[in-house]
Amino acid sequence: MKKSSFALMLLISASTHLHAQNTARIYTDWLANPQTSKLPDYSYAGYRQGETPPTVAGPIFNVTSYGAVANDGLDDIVAIQKAVDAAVSAGGGVVLFPAGTFDFDVTTQNQSVRIAGNNVVVRGAGSGTTGTILYDHRANNNNDAANGWETQKYPNFFRVSSVDIRTKEPFWYPVSVGATALTTASPAPRNAKVITVADGSKITVNQCYTLTQQDPDQSLIKALAPGMTTFGSFPGATSGNHAIKFRQIIKVVAKSGNQITIDAPVRFELKAAWSPKIFATEHPVIREVGIENLRFKTDWNGTFKHHATVEADYGYHHIRFDWVENGWVRNTVHDGASMAVDLRSTKNCLVDNCKIIGVQGHHGFATDGEATNNLMSNLDGNNAYHTWTIENTATGNVYKNCISKETSSIDCHGGDPAIYNLFDNLSGGIAAGGGSGNKATPPSHSIGLTLWNWQVGDRSPYTNNLQPIFVDAITYNGNNAPGFIAAGVRGKSGQTVFYTDLNKAKQTADVNQPWGYAESIGTAVSPVSLYDAQRSVRLGGTPPPVSNASPSVSLTSPT
């Protein structure tokens, strides 16, 4: 069947199921011609691109067989590490916890369990109060007052990485200064999945690589931030890591000579003037690692004040993934977290059915570095200061069906910067921008920040003031996202919410310009979940039937 005929059939099916009066026009346009639509295809996000749920088969490694004892108040980190290492040595398996409390950092500090191999799942007896509780007794701290943020390199419980992230640099940016590219890439349009490279012999099928573009003259950042003329000094850099303005982790699934096929579309046009290059990943990629059915608890019970102390900001950082493909965290509760889960430079990972409880912390659930096509779904972010964080050159990541309380935020932290990330059917939070230091922004997020059926909260965690502006086209008020896409955005409590245009004026009208796209502001659109609808189409189905009711989020209580 010709592509045009298939697209027409999908369009007819969509009209039948979605009821034309509330169907988002930009979604209809995407159905008709996904290659040229302003709306990207987010359906590639998630574990194995959402095509199958995570499973692990293999031997059982019960932590009690390696010396861990529940409920004795003694440190169990060494014993748990032994069980994990045994699973790695065996080629994979299940590291199993019975019910009860297992203790971390009773007398030590900055200790955690590292998973450094493939096909390992850490599984508890449930995340309820009668399940498995991992209890860290002391805040982490890198003991460097000038660089307290590096305490993020010391998660409390689990770090998944092929290298010891506590000692390896650079911390923020992959593709080190001075690194040599494996090969260059020829120009290609956005959404391409076939790329011609200069030397195909340097590329191996089924391996992950970093595709980059750099910005010698600000032409790339101007393309990434339509309408803007003033940028942070990082985007103005012409050398080193900050000259690289586009990073996407790709996986090569086929190769013929110098032509490679990748597993998901290129997120932005490849242009000769921007020197497209392919690098080896900064560290070897770990695959098929999961953490599930656990309750994490710390001694953090103070009053949070932004950047007041390293302890509050980064001292209770529960889980961190670095350079992981097809990993997951699911069915977890995080009690006392300055950050619950951090996916840094990961690809196609899943965080699902997780919940933050206890006092306010710094970050909730983060995708940063060059995180690509990860899925955060069915999460309760409580009132974490930066509840849903996008940072650096993250691209293609999806936050779907998530809830948060006052005050909370969708927080784009700038960097080099992020492109095309989706916030899909969220309830709560305002838009914010942490800035990553005053050199990094504006923009907080460049082209393609997609806000779909978001019910916006009332107040900013930064000021505690009412914030009716949900995104700025060019004005830098901490939520700047030139080239944004907004559909069905509305106030959670019925308040009127606005975007700002190039003249800094508040607007609710539909608009379709390079600097921003908006439709149905104040009214829900169909489909309720953009990710679910696009995934259904890509996997060969028809768009799902969608109710005209306002989207809502219902979290399954982890047990």
XYZ file of C-alpha atoms in Angstrom, residues 124-548:
425
model
C 11.695 -6.180 46.381
C 8.639 -7.634 48.060
C 6.574 -4.502 47.428
C 6.743 -0.748 47.984
C 4.174 -0.611 50.759
C 5.035 -0.260 54.432
C 4.960 -4.048 54.836
C 7.108 -4.690 51.766
C 10.848 -4.087 51.281
C 12.223 -0.853 52.747
C 15.742 0.349 51.940
C 16.692 2.928 54.564
C 19.633 5.324 54.145
C 20.587 6.943 57.455
C 22.930 9.732 56.343
C 22.905 12.439 53.700
C 25.557 12.268 51.003
C 28.024 15.119 50.512
C 31.064 15.434 48.262
C 32.690 17.695 50.905
C 33.499 20.396 48.346
C 31.557 23.529 49.235
C 32.411 25.222 45.926
C 31.057 22.308 43.893
C 28.330 20.909 46.098
C 26.224 20.035 43.066
C 28.675 17.190 42.355
C 27.060 15.376 45.275
C 24.663 14.123 42.589
C 27.482 11.708 41.737
C 26.786 9.961 45.068
C 23.277 8.492 44.949
C 22.046 6.966 48.192
C 20.851 3.612 46.934
C 21.625 2.514 43.370
C 23.864 3.780 40.580
C 23.720 1.962 37.273
C 26.826 2.657 35.218
C 29.661 0.825 33.485
C 32.145 3.167 35.214
C 32.355 4.571 38.723
C 30.577 7.880 38.240
C 31.937 9.112 41.561
C 35.406 9.527 40.069
C 34.903 9.895 36.326
C 34.664 13.247 34.564
C 33.244 15.146 32.813
C 30.205 15.236 35.036
C 27.776 17.224 32.908
C 28.705 16.785 29.306
C 29.425 13.623 27.377
C 31.719 13.641 24.339
C 34.707 15.060 26.155
C 36.627 18.068 24.958
C 39.222 16.751 22.512
C 37.378 13.489 21.798
C 37.723 12.256 18.223
C 34.628 11.430 16.207
C 34.376 7.985 14.649
C 33.014 9.422 11.429
C 31.143 12.366 9.971
C 27.577 12.268 8.672
C 26.097 13.714 5.500
C 23.177 16.164 5.552
C 19.794 14.585 6.259
C 16.302 15.938 6.910
C 14.577 15.904 10.257
C 12.835 12.558 10.845
C 15.381 10.668 8.726
C 16.188 7.121 9.832
C 18.744 6.423 7.103
C 22.014 8.373 7.276
C 25.079 8.307 5.044
C 28.393 8.440 6.914
C 31.915 8.983 5.657
C 33.265 5.690 7.021
C 30.774 2.921 7.695
C 33.557 0.556 8.774
C 33.733 2.452 12.094
C 30.086 1.654 12.886
C 28.795 -1.622 14.366
C 25.200 -2.800 14.080
C 23.243 -2.970 17.380
C 25.556 -0.479 19.078
C 24.654 2.939 20.465
C 26.434 6.135 19.416
C 26.147 9.857 20.002
C 25.091 11.926 16.988
C 26.116 15.580 17.391
C 26.090 18.945 15.652
C 28.071 22.012 16.670
C 27.496 25.731 16.342
C 30.499 27.776 15.184
C 28.564 30.963 14.417
C 25.219 30.815 16.332
C 23.370 29.703 13.198
C 22.400 26.402 14.852
C 21.111 27.936 18.077
C 19.110 30.434 16.032
C 17.524 27.556 14.125
C 16.839 25.746 17.393
C 15.378 28.869 19.039
C 13.232 30.611 16.383
C 12.491 34.256 17.153
C 15.282 34.698 19.678
C 18.252 37.025 19.248
C 19.866 36.892 22.711
C 21.278 33.709 24.182
C 23.176 32.509 27.198
C 26.929 32.412 26.803
C 26.984 28.620 26.643
C 24.985 28.713 23.377
C 27.430 31.386 22.184
C 30.456 29.170 22.723
C 32.443 28.242 19.641
C 34.707 25.540 21.077
C 34.617 22.686 23.555
C 31.526 20.862 24.789
C 29.300 23.930 24.798
C 29.799 24.379 21.063
C 27.833 21.140 20.601
C 24.186 22.189 20.489
C 22.607 18.949 19.355
C 23.113 15.473 20.812
C 20.995 12.407 20.249
C 21.837 8.865 21.268
C 21.217 6.631 18.269
C 21.247 2.868 17.848
C 22.320 1.442 14.512
C 20.012 -1.380 13.471
C 21.330 -1.972 9.930
C 24.275 -1.027 7.752
C 25.069 -1.231 4.053
C 28.448 0.198 3.164
C 28.426 3.802 4.338
C 24.671 3.911 4.799
C 23.325 3.253 8.282
C 19.762 2.795 9.524
C 18.951 3.972 13.044
C 16.156 2.839 15.339
C 14.347 6.189 15.735
C 14.092 9.382 13.681
C 16.717 12.117 13.806
C 15.169 14.927 15.856
C 16.667 17.844 13.917
C 17.969 18.458 10.417
C 21.594 17.475 9.824
C 23.356 20.261 7.956
C 26.915 20.429 6.594
C 27.489 23.845 8.189
C 26.916 22.234 11.618
C 29.427 19.406 11.114
C 27.302 16.342 11.937
C 29.496 13.746 13.646
C 29.100 10.353 15.251
C 31.019 9.615 18.446
C 31.391 6.508 20.517
C 29.318 6.860 23.680
C 31.218 8.363 26.590
C 31.064 5.057 28.475
C 29.971 1.523 27.520
C 26.192 1.171 27.519
C 24.462 -1.112 30.047
C 21.252 -2.848 28.953
C 18.251 -4.505 30.560
C 18.674 -3.384 34.165
C 15.625 -2.859 36.353
C 14.792 -1.737 39.894
C 11.282 -2.534 41.119
C 8.870 -3.139 43.996
C 10.853 -1.243 46.636
C 10.311 1.525 49.160
C 13.212 3.959 49.632
C 13.489 5.936 52.850
C 15.983 8.506 54.132
C 16.375 10.706 57.195
C 15.576 13.850 55.165
C 12.797 15.617 57.088
C 13.863 19.269 57.005
C 12.329 22.345 55.404
C 13.570 22.749 51.850
C 15.056 26.062 50.736
C 16.506 26.171 47.265
C 20.317 25.914 47.296
C 20.461 26.632 51.024
C 22.388 23.440 51.799
C 24.035 20.662 49.832
C 22.195 18.164 52.027
C 18.779 19.442 50.991
C 19.691 19.939 47.333
C 21.565 16.719 46.572
C 22.147 14.732 49.752
C 19.210 12.332 49.291
C 19.494 11.313 45.643
C 17.965 7.854 45.402
C 18.674 6.304 41.974
C 20.881 7.351 39.077
C 21.279 5.720 35.634
C 24.208 6.651 33.353
C 24.516 5.344 29.786
C 21.760 2.766 30.148
C 19.570 1.451 27.331
C 16.288 -0.360 27.970
C 16.413 -0.034 31.737
C 13.548 0.618 34.121
C 12.411 1.696 37.564
C 8.856 0.762 38.486
C 6.545 0.362 41.456
C 8.669 2.349 43.891
C 7.976 4.809 46.705
C 10.525 7.513 47.549
C 10.211 8.841 51.098
C 12.573 11.769 51.707
C 14.185 12.508 48.334
C 16.211 15.442 47.093
C 16.015 13.563 43.783
C 14.047 10.370 43.232
C 15.277 9.094 39.851
C 17.839 10.621 37.476
C 18.164 9.262 33.922
C 21.411 10.803 32.684
C 22.473 10.120 29.089
C 20.164 7.117 28.942
C 18.167 5.767 26.025
C 14.752 4.132 25.972
C 14.415 3.696 29.714
C 11.121 3.543 31.599
C 10.155 4.972 34.986
C 6.609 3.899 35.815
C 4.195 3.887 38.750
C 6.506 5.632 41.203
C 5.654 8.063 43.980
C 7.430 10.676 46.102
C 6.186 11.176 49.656
C 7.423 13.112 52.674
C 8.814 16.642 52.820
C 9.645 18.733 49.779
C 12.865 17.929 47.947
C 14.885 19.467 45.133
C 14.356 17.378 41.960
C 11.703 14.754 41.387
C 12.248 12.743 38.201
C 14.917 13.970 35.776
C 16.082 13.319 32.211
C 19.358 15.062 31.488
C 22.720 14.881 29.774
C 21.815 13.605 26.321
C 18.904 11.468 27.534
C 17.014 10.227 24.481
C 13.529 8.728 24.113
C 12.892 7.833 27.755
C 9.372 7.485 29.181
C 8.258 8.706 32.620
C 4.689 7.545 33.213
C 2.113 7.328 35.999
C 4.224 9.208 38.516
C 3.314 11.223 41.593
C 5.945 13.939 42.009
C 4.461 15.332 45.233
C 5.734 18.933 45.466
C 9.370 18.447 44.496
C 10.821 21.849 43.608
C 11.922 20.822 40.100
C 9.320 18.096 39.785
C 9.782 17.054 36.158
C 13.271 18.066 34.989
C 14.600 18.329 31.435
C 18.214 19.417 31.209
C 21.098 19.756 28.750
C 20.530 18.260 25.272
C 17.818 15.785 26.282
C 15.514 14.942 23.372
C 12.455 12.805 22.638
C 11.633 12.190 26.304
C 8.015 11.824 27.441
C 6.348 12.542 30.786
C 2.870 11.007 30.619
C -0.064 10.756 33.063
C 1.814 12.345 35.960
C 0.493 14.370 38.888
C 2.016 16.862 41.312
C 0.911 19.155 44.109
C 1.288 22.869 44.797
C 3.951 24.097 44.447
C 5.657 22.103 41.683
C 6.963 22.541 38.168
C 7.845 21.365 34.724
C 11.424 22.562 34.950
C 13.595 23.080 31.893
C 17.101 23.722 33.134
C 18.669 24.950 29.933
C 22.091 23.830 28.945
C 22.956 23.485 25.290
C 19.775 23.059 25.118
C 17.004 20.395 24.997
C 14.743 19.895 21.974
C 11.437 18.094 21.351
C 10.297 16.720 24.711
C 6.660 15.931 25.536
C 4.606 16.612 28.676
C 1.469 14.596 28.065
C -1.730 14.702 30.148
C -0.123 16.075 33.314
C -1.995 17.522 36.260
C -0.329 20.198 38.383
C 2.820 22.278 38.250
C 3.854 25.451 36.476
C 6.542 25.961 33.827
C 9.919 27.053 35.131
C 13.574 27.180 34.195
C 16.347 26.542 36.655
C 18.955 27.965 34.338
C 21.926 25.705 35.102
C 23.777 28.903 35.931
C 23.340 32.236 34.214
C 25.612 31.215 31.325
C 23.255 28.485 30.141
C 20.053 30.343 29.376
C 18.092 31.585 27.540
C 16.587 29.478 26.124
C 15.454 27.193 28.925
C 14.251 24.728 26.279
C 14.631 25.222 22.563
C 12.396 24.051 19.733
C 9.614 21.549 20.321
C 8.705 21.749 24.019
C 5.351 19.989 23.605
C 2.633 20.623 26.216
C -0.375 18.384 25.599
C -3.552 18.442 27.698
C -1.643 19.815 30.653
C -3.710 21.036 33.605
C -1.493 23.812 34.935
C -1.079 24.468 38.648
C -1.368 27.877 40.269
C 1.863 28.917 41.961
C 5.552 29.035 41.264
C 7.849 27.153 43.654
C 10.432 29.860 42.996
C 8.295 32.762 44.225
C 5.093 31.216 45.627
C 3.284 33.772 43.456
C 0.464 33.004 41.054
C 1.891 32.212 37.613
C -0.706 32.324 34.821
C 1.920 32.275 32.011
C 2.590 28.652 31.121
C 5.261 29.277 28.462
C 7.144 32.245 26.988
C 8.007 32.445 23.297
C 11.125 34.586 23.755
C 10.863 36.480 27.053
C 13.210 35.022 29.613
C 11.061 34.629 32.706
C 12.399 31.215 33.574
C 10.042 29.314 31.265
C 11.358 30.351 27.872
C 10.791 27.832 25.059
C 10.924 29.246 21.515
C 9.237 26.957 19.016
C 6.895 25.485 21.646
C 3.840 23.358 20.807
C 0.794 23.637 23.090
C -2.597 21.949 22.734
C -5.345 21.574 25.320
C -3.416 23.434 28.042
C -5.680 24.831 30.770
C -5.784 25.784 34.416
C -6.106 22.958 36.929
C -8.400 25.055 39.117
C -10.199 26.721 36.205
C -7.867 29.734 36.066
C -7.015 31.346 32.739
C -3.497 30.545 31.548
C -1.479 32.332 28.872
C 1.509 32.037 26.609
C 3.502 35.101 25.557
C 4.213 36.042 21.948
C 7.171 37.790 20.316
C 5.903 41.114 21.646
C 5.775 39.707 25.188
C 1.972 39.993 25.185
C -0.192 37.450 27.004
C -2.173 35.320 24.567
C -4.688 32.493 24.552
C -5.496 32.610 20.827
C -4.572 29.838 18.424
C -1.304 30.546 16.638
C 0.931 28.750 14.153
C 4.270 30.520 13.829
C 7.914 29.390 13.888
C 8.238 30.814 17.423
C 5.246 28.883 18.758
C 2.168 26.790 18.077
C -0.945 26.902 20.256
C -4.483 25.609 19.910
C -7.443 25.095 22.219
C -5.879 26.879 25.175
C -8.398 26.502 27.984
C -10.098 23.419 26.481
C -9.056 19.763 26.400
C -8.231 18.173 23.067
C -8.315 14.651 21.719
C -6.448 12.389 21.890
C -6.077 12.642 25.646
C -2.583 11.135 25.455
C -0.533 12.069 22.411
C 2.053 9.384 23.170
C -0.547 6.617 23.394
C -2.184 7.667 20.135
C 1.087 7.930 18.211
C 2.307 4.622 19.602
C -0.893 2.922 18.480
C -0.461 4.304 14.970
C 3.218 3.319 14.708
C 2.559 -0.223 15.879
C 0.010 -0.705 13.127
C -3.231 -0.047 14.931
C -5.778 2.690 14.590
C -5.881 5.700 16.912
C -7.617 4.643 20.153
C -11.145 5.808 20.971
C -10.912 8.900 23.157
C -13.390 10.396 25.576
C -14.157 14.111 25.430
